[in-house]
PDB file of C-alpha atoms and ligand atoms in Angstrom:
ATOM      1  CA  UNK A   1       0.000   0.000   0.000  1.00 88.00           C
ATOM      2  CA  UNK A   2       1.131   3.858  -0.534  1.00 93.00           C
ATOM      3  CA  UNK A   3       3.071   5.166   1.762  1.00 97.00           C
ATOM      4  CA  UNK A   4       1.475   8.571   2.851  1.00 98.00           C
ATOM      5  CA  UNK A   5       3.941  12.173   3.305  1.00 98.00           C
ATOM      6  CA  UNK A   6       3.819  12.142   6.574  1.00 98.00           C
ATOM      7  CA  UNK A   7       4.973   8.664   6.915  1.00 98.00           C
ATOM      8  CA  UNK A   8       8.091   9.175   4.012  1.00 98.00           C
ATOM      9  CA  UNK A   9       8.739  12.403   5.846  1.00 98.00           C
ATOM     10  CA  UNK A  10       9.085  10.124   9.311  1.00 98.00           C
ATOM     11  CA  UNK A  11      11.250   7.959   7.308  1.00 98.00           C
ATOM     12  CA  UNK A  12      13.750  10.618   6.201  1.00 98.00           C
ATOM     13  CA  UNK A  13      13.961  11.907  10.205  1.00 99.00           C
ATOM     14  CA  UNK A  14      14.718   8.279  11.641  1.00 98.00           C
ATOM     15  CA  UNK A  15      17.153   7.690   8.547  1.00 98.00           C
ATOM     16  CA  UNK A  16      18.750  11.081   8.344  1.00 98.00           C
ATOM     17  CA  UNK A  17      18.791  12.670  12.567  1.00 99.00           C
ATOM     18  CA  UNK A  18      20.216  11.495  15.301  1.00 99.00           C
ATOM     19  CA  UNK A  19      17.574  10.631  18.624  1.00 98.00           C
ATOM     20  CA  UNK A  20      17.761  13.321  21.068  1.00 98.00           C
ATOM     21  CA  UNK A  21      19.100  16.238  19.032  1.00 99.00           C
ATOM     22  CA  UNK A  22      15.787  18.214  18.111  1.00 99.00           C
ATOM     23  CA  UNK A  23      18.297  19.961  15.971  1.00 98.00           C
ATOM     24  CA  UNK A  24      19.212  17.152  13.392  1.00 99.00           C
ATOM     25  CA  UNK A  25      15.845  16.679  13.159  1.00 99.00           C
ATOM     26  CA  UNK A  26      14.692  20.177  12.014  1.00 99.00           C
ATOM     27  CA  UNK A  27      17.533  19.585   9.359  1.00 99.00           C
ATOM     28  CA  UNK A  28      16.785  16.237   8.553  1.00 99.00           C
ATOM     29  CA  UNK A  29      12.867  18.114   7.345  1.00 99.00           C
ATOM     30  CA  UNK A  30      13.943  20.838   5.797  1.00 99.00           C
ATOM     31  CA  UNK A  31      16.397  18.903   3.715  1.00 98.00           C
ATOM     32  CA  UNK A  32      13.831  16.411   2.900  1.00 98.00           C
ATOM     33  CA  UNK A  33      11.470  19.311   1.921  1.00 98.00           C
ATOM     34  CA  UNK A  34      13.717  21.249  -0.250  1.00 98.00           C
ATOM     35  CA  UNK A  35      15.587  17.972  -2.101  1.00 98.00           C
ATOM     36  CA  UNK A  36      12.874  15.734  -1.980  1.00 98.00           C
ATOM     37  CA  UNK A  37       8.780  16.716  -1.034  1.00 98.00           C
ATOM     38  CA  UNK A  38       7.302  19.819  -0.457  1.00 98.00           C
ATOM     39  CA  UNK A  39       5.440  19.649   3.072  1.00 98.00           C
ATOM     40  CA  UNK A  40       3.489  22.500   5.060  1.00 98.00           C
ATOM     41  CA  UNK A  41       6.478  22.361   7.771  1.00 98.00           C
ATOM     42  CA  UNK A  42       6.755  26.469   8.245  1.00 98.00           C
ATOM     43  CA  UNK A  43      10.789  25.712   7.640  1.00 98.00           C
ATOM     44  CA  UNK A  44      13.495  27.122   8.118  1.00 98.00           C
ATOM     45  CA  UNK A  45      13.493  30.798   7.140  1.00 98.00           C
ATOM     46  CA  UNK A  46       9.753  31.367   9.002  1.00 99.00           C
ATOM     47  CA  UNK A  47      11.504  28.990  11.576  1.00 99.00           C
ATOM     48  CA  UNK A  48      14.734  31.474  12.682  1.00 99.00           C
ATOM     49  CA  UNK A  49      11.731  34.389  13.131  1.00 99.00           C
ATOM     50  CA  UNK A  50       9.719  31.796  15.171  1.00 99.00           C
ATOM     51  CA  UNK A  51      12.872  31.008  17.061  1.00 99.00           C
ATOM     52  CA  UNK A  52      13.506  34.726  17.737  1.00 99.00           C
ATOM     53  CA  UNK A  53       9.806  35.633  18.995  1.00 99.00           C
ATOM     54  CA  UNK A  54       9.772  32.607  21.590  1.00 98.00           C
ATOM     55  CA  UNK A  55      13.552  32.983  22.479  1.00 98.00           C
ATOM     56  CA  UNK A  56      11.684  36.892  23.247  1.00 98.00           C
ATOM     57  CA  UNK A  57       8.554  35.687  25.413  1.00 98.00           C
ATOM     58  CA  UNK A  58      10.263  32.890  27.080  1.00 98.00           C
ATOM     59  CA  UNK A  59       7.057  31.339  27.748  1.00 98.00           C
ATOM     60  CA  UNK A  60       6.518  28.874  30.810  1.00 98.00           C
ATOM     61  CA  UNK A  61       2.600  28.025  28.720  1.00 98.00           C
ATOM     62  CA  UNK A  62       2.723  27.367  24.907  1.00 99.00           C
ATOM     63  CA  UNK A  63      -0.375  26.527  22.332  1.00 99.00           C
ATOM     64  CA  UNK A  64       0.205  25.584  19.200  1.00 99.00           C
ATOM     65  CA  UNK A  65      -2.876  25.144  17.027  1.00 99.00           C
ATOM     66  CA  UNK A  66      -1.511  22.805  14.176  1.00 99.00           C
ATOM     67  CA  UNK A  67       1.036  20.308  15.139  1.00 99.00           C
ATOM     68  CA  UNK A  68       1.237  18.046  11.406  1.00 98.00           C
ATOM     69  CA  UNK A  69       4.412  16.663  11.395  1.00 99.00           C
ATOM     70  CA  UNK A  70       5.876  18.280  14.633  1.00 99.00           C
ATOM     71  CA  UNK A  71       8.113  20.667  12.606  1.00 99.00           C
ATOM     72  CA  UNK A  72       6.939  23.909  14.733  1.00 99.00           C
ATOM     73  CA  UNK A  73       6.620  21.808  17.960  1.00 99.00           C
ATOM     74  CA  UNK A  74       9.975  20.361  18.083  1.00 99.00           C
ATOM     75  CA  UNK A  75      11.514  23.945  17.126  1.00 98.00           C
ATOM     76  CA  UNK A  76       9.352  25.243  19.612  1.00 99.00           C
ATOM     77  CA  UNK A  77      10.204  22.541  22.416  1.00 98.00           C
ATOM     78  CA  UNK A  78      14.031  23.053  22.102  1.00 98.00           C
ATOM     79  CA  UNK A  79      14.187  26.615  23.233  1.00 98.00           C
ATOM     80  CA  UNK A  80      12.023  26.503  26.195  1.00 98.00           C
ATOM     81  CA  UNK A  81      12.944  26.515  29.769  1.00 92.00           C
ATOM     82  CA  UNK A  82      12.634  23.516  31.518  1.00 89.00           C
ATOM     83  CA  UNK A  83       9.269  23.357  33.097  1.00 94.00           C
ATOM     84  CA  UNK A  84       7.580  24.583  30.237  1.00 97.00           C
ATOM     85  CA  UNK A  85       4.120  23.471  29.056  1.00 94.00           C
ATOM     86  CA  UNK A  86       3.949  23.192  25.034  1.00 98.00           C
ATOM     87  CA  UNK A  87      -0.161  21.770  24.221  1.00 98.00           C
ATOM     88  CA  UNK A  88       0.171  21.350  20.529  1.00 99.00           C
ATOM     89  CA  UNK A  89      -3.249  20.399  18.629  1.00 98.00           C
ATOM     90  CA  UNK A  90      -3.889  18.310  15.840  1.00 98.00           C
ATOM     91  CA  UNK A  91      -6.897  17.922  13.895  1.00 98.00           C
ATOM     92  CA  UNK A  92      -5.838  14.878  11.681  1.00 98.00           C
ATOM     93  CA  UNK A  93      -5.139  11.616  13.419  1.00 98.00           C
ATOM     94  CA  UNK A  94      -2.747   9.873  10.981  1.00 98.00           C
ATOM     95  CA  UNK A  95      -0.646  13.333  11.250  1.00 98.00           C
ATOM     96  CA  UNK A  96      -0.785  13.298  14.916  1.00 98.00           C
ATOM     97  CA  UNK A  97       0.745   9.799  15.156  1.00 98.00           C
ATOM     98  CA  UNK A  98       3.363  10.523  12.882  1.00 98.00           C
ATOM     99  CA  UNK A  99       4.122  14.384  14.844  1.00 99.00           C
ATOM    100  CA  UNK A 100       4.589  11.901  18.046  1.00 99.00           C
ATOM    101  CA  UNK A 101       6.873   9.794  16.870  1.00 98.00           C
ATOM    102  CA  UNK A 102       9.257  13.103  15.241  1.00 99.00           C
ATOM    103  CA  UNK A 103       8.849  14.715  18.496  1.00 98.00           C
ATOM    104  CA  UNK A 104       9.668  11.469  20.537  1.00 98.00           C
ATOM    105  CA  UNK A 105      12.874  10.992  17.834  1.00 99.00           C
ATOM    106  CA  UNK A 106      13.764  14.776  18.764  1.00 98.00           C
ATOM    107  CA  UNK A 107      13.287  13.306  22.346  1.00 98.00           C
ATOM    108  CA  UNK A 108      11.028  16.514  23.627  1.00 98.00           C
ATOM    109  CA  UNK A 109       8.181  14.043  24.619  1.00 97.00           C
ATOM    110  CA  UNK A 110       8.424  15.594  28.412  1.00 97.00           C
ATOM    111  CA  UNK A 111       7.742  18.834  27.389  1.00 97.00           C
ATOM    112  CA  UNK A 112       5.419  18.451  24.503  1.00 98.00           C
ATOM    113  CA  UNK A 113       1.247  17.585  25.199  1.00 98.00           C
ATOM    114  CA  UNK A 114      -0.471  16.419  21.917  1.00 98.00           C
ATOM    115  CA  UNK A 115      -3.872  16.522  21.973  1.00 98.00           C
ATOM    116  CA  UNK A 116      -6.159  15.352  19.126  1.00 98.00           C
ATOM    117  CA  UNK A 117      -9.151  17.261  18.187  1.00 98.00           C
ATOM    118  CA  UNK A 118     -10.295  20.361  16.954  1.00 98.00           C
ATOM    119  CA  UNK A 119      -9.681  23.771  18.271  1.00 98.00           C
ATOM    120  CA  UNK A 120     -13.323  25.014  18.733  1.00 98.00           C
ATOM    121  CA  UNK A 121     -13.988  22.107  20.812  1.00 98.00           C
ATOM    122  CA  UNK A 122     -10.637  22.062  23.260  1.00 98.00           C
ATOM    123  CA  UNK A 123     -10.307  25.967  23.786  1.00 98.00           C
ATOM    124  CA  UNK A 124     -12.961  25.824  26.234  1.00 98.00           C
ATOM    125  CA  UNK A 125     -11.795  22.817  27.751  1.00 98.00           C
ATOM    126  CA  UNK A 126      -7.920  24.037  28.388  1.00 97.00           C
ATOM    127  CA  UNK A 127      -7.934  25.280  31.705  1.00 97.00           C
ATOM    128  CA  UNK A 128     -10.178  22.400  33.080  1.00 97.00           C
ATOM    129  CA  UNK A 129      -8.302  19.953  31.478  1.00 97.00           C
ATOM    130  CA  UNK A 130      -4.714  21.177  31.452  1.00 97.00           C
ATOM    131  CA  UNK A 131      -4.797  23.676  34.631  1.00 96.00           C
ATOM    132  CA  UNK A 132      -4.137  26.402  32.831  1.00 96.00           C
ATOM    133  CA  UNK A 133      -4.960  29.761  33.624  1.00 97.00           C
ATOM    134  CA  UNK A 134      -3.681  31.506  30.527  1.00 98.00           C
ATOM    135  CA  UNK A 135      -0.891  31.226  27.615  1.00 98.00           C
ATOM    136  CA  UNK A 136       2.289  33.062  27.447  1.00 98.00           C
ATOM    137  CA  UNK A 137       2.465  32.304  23.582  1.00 99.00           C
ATOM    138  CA  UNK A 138       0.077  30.781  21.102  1.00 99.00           C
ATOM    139  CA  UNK A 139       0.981  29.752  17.370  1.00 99.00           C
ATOM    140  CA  UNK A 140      -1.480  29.951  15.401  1.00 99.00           C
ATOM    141  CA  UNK A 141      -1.047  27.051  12.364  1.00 99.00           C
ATOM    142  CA  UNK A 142      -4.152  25.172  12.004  1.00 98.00           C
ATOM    143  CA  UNK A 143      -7.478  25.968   9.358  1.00 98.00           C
ATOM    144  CA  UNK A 144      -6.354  29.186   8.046  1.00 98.00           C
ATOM    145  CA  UNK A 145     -10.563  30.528   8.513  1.00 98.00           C
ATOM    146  CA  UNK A 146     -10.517  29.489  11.957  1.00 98.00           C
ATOM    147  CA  UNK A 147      -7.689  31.652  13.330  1.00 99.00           C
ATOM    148  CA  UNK A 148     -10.417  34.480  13.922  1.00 99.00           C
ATOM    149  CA  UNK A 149     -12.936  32.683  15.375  1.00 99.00           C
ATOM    150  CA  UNK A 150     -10.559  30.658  17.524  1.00 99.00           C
ATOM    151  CA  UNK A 151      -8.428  34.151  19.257  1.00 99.00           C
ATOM    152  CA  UNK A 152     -11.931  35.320  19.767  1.00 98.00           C
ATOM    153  CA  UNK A 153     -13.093  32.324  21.771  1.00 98.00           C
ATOM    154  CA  UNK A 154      -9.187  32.403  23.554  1.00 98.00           C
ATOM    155  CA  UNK A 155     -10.674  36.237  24.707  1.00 98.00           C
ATOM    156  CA  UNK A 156     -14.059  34.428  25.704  1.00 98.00           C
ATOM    157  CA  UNK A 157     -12.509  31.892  27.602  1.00 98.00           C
ATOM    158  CA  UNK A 158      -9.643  34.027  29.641  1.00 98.00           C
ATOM    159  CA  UNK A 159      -7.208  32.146  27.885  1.00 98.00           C
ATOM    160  CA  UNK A 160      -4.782  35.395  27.691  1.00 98.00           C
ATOM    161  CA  UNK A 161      -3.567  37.500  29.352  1.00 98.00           C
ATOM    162  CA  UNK A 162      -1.662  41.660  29.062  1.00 98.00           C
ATOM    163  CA  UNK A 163       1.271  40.353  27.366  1.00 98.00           C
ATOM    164  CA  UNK A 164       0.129  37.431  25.689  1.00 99.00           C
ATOM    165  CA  UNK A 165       1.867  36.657  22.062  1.00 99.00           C
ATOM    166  CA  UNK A 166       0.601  35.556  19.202  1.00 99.00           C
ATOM    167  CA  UNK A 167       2.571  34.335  16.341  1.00 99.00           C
ATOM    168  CA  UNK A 168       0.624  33.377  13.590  1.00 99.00           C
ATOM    169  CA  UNK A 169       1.354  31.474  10.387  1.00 99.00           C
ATOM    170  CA  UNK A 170       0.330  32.113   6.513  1.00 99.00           C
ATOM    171  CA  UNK A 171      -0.952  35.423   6.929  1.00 99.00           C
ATOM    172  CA  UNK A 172      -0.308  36.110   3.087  1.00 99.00           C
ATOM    173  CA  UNK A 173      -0.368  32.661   1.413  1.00 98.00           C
ATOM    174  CA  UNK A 174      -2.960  30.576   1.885  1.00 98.00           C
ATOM    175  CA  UNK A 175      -3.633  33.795   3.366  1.00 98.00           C
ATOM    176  CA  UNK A 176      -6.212  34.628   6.485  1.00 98.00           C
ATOM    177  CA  UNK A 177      -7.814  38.166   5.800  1.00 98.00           C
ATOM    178  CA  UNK A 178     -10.547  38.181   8.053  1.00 98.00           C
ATOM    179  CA  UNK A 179      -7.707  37.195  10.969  1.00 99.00           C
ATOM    180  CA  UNK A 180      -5.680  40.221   9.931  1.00 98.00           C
ATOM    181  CA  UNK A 181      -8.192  42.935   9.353  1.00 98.00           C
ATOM    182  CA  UNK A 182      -9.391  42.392  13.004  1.00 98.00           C
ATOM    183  CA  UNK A 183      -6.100  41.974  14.982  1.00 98.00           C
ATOM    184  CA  UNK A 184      -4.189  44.777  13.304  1.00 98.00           C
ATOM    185  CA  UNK A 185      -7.736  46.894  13.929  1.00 98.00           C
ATOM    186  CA  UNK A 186      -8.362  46.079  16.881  1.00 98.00           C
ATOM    187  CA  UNK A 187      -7.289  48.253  20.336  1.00 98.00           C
ATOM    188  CA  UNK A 188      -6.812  44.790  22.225  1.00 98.00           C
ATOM    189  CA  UNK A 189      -3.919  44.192  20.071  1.00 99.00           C
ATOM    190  CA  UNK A 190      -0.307  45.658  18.771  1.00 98.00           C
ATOM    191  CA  UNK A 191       0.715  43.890  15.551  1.00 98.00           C
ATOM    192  CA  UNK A 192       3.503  43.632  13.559  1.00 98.00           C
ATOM    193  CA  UNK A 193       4.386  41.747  10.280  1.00 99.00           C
ATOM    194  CA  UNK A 194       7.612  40.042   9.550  1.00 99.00           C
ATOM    195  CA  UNK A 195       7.765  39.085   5.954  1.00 98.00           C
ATOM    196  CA  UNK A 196       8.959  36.009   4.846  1.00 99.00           C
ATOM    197  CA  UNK A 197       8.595  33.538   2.164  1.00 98.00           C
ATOM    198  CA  UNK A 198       6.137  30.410   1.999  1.00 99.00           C
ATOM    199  CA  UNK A 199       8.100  27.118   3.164  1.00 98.00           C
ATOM    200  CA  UNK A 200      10.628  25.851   0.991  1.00 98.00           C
ATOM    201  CA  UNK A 201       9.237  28.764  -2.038  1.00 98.00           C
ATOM    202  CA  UNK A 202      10.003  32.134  -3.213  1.00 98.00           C
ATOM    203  CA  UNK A 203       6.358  32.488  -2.997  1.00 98.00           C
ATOM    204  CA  UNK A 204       5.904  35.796  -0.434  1.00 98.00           C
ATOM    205  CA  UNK A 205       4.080  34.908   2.915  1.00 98.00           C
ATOM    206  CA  UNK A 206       5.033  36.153   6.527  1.00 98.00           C
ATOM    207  CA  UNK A 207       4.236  35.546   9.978  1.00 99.00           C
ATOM    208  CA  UNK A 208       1.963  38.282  11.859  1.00 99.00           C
ATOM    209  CA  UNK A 209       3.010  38.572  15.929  1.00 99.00           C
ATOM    210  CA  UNK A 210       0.335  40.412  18.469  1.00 99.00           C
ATOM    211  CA  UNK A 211       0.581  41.457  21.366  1.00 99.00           C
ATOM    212  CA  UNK A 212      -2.447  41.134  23.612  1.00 99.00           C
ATOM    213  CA  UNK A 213      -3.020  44.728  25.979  1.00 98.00           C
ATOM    214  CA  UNK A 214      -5.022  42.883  28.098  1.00 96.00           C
TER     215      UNK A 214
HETATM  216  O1  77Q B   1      -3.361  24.452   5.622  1.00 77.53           O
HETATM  217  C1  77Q B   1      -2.318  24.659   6.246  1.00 77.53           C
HETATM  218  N1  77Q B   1      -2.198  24.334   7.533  1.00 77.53           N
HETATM  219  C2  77Q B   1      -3.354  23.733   8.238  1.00 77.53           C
HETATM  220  C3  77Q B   1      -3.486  22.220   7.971  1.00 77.53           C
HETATM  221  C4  77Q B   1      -4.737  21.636   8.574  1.00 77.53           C
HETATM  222  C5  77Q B   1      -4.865  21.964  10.043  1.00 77.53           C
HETATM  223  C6  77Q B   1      -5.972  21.168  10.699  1.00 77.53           C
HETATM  224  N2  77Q B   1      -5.936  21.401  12.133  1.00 77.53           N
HETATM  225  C7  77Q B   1      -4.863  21.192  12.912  1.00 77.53           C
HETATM  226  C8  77Q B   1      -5.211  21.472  14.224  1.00 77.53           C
HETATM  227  C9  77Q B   1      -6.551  21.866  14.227  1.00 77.53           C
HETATM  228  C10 77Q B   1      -7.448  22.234  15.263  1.00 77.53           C
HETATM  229  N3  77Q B   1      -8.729  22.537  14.946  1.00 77.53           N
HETATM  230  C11 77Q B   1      -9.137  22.486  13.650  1.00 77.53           C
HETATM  231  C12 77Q B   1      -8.303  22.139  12.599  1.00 77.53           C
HETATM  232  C13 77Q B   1      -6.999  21.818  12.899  1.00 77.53           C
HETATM  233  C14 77Q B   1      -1.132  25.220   5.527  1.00 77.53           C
HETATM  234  C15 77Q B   1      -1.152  25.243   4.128  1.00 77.53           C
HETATM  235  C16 77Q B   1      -0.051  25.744   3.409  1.00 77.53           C
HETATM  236  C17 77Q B   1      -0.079  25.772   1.922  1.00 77.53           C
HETATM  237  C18 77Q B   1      -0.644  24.709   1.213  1.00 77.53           C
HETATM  238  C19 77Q B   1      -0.671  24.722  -0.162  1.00 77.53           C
HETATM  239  C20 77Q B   1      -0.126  25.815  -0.858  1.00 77.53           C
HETATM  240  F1  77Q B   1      -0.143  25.824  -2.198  1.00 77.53           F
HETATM  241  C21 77Q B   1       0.416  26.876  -0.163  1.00 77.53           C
HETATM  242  C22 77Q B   1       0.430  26.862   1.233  1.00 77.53           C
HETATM  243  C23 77Q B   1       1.076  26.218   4.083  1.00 77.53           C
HETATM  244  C24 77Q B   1       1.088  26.197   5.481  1.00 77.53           C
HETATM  245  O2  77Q B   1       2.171  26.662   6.185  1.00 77.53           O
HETATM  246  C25 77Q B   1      -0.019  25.717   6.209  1.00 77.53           C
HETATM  247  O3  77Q B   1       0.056  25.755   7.576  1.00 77.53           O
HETATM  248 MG1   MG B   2       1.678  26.964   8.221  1.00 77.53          MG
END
């Protein structure tokens, strides 16, 4: 039977990095990605802004909405202090068994939660279920028309707090209009857009960071 992305993306990580060094693995992706199959990883150049906005907030409480293959999790996981909380959700089943597996090879299992479902149905449940009280940083990296409704319902729910980042992904292509014309209109907010490029392209895309004012 085929062999799905995901799984020949697994593949190149257990062939290419070496267990326990998150880094190898990000490599081990990217170099797959660029040489071999395009995947919706946000890679490397998106990555080293990513890096620089967490490396910033330091967060002790991370959410990332879209885990797929664990790209953003792992690179995520490997800059944050030690008793750090990273929930990453996935939708998709089949990619959330393969994301476990990178993230286990990367061996960040102790800092990473993966939870399967969909966001509009877990937001509400975080605190309850997770003891939170609210995020330091939340990537945004899931169903591009859902990044609106789902930082509304984070407001709803007390899931942020005066300070609160979000970084969020694909803000030109696929592109999430509705996201931006509210956050960067919005007094609740202070935005600001670092361009980039779409994974692996020359195709223009960029990553859109907010700060919540509480
Ligand atoms: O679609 C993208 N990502 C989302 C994948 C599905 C998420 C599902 N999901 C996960 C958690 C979760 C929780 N609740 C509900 C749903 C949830 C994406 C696409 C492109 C892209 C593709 C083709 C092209 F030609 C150009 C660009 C590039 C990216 O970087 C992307 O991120
Ligand atoms: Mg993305």
């Amino acid at each position: 039977t085929q062999s799905t992305r995901p799984q020949r993306l697994l593949g190149a990580v257990q062939k290419n990095a070496t267990r326990g060094q998150p880094h190898s693995v990000l490599k081990a992706i990217d170099q797959f990605c660029t040489h071999t199959e395009w995947a919706m990883n946000v890679g490397d150049e998106k990555g080293c802004i990513l890096d620089s906005v967490v490396s910033e907030v330091n967060p002790a409480t991370v959410l990332e909405l879209g885990t797929y293959c664990g790209y953003s999790t792992v690179r995520i996981a490997s800059l944050l202090p030690p008793h750090a909380k990273l929930i990453t959700l996935e939708f998709n089943p089949d990619f959330a068994a393969i994301a476990r597996q990178v993230i286990a090879w990367a061996g960040l299992e102790d800092k990473v939660q993966l939870v399967e479902g969909a966001s509009g149905d877990w937001i509400p449940k975080m605190k309850e279920q997770f003891g939170i009280t609210t995020f330091d940083f939340v990537f945004l990296d899931h169903w591009k028309d859902r990044y609106l409704p789902d930082t509304k319902l984070m407001e709803e729910c007390g899931l942020l707090r005066k300070g609160t980042v979000l970084l969020a992904d694909n803000v030109i292509c696929p592109g999430t209009p509705d996201y931006l014309e509210y956050i960067r209109n919005s007094p609740r907010y202070k935005s600001q857009y670092f361009k980039s490029h779409l994974e692996y392209t020359k195709v223009e895309d960029g990553l859109e960071k907010s700060v919540f004012q509480g």
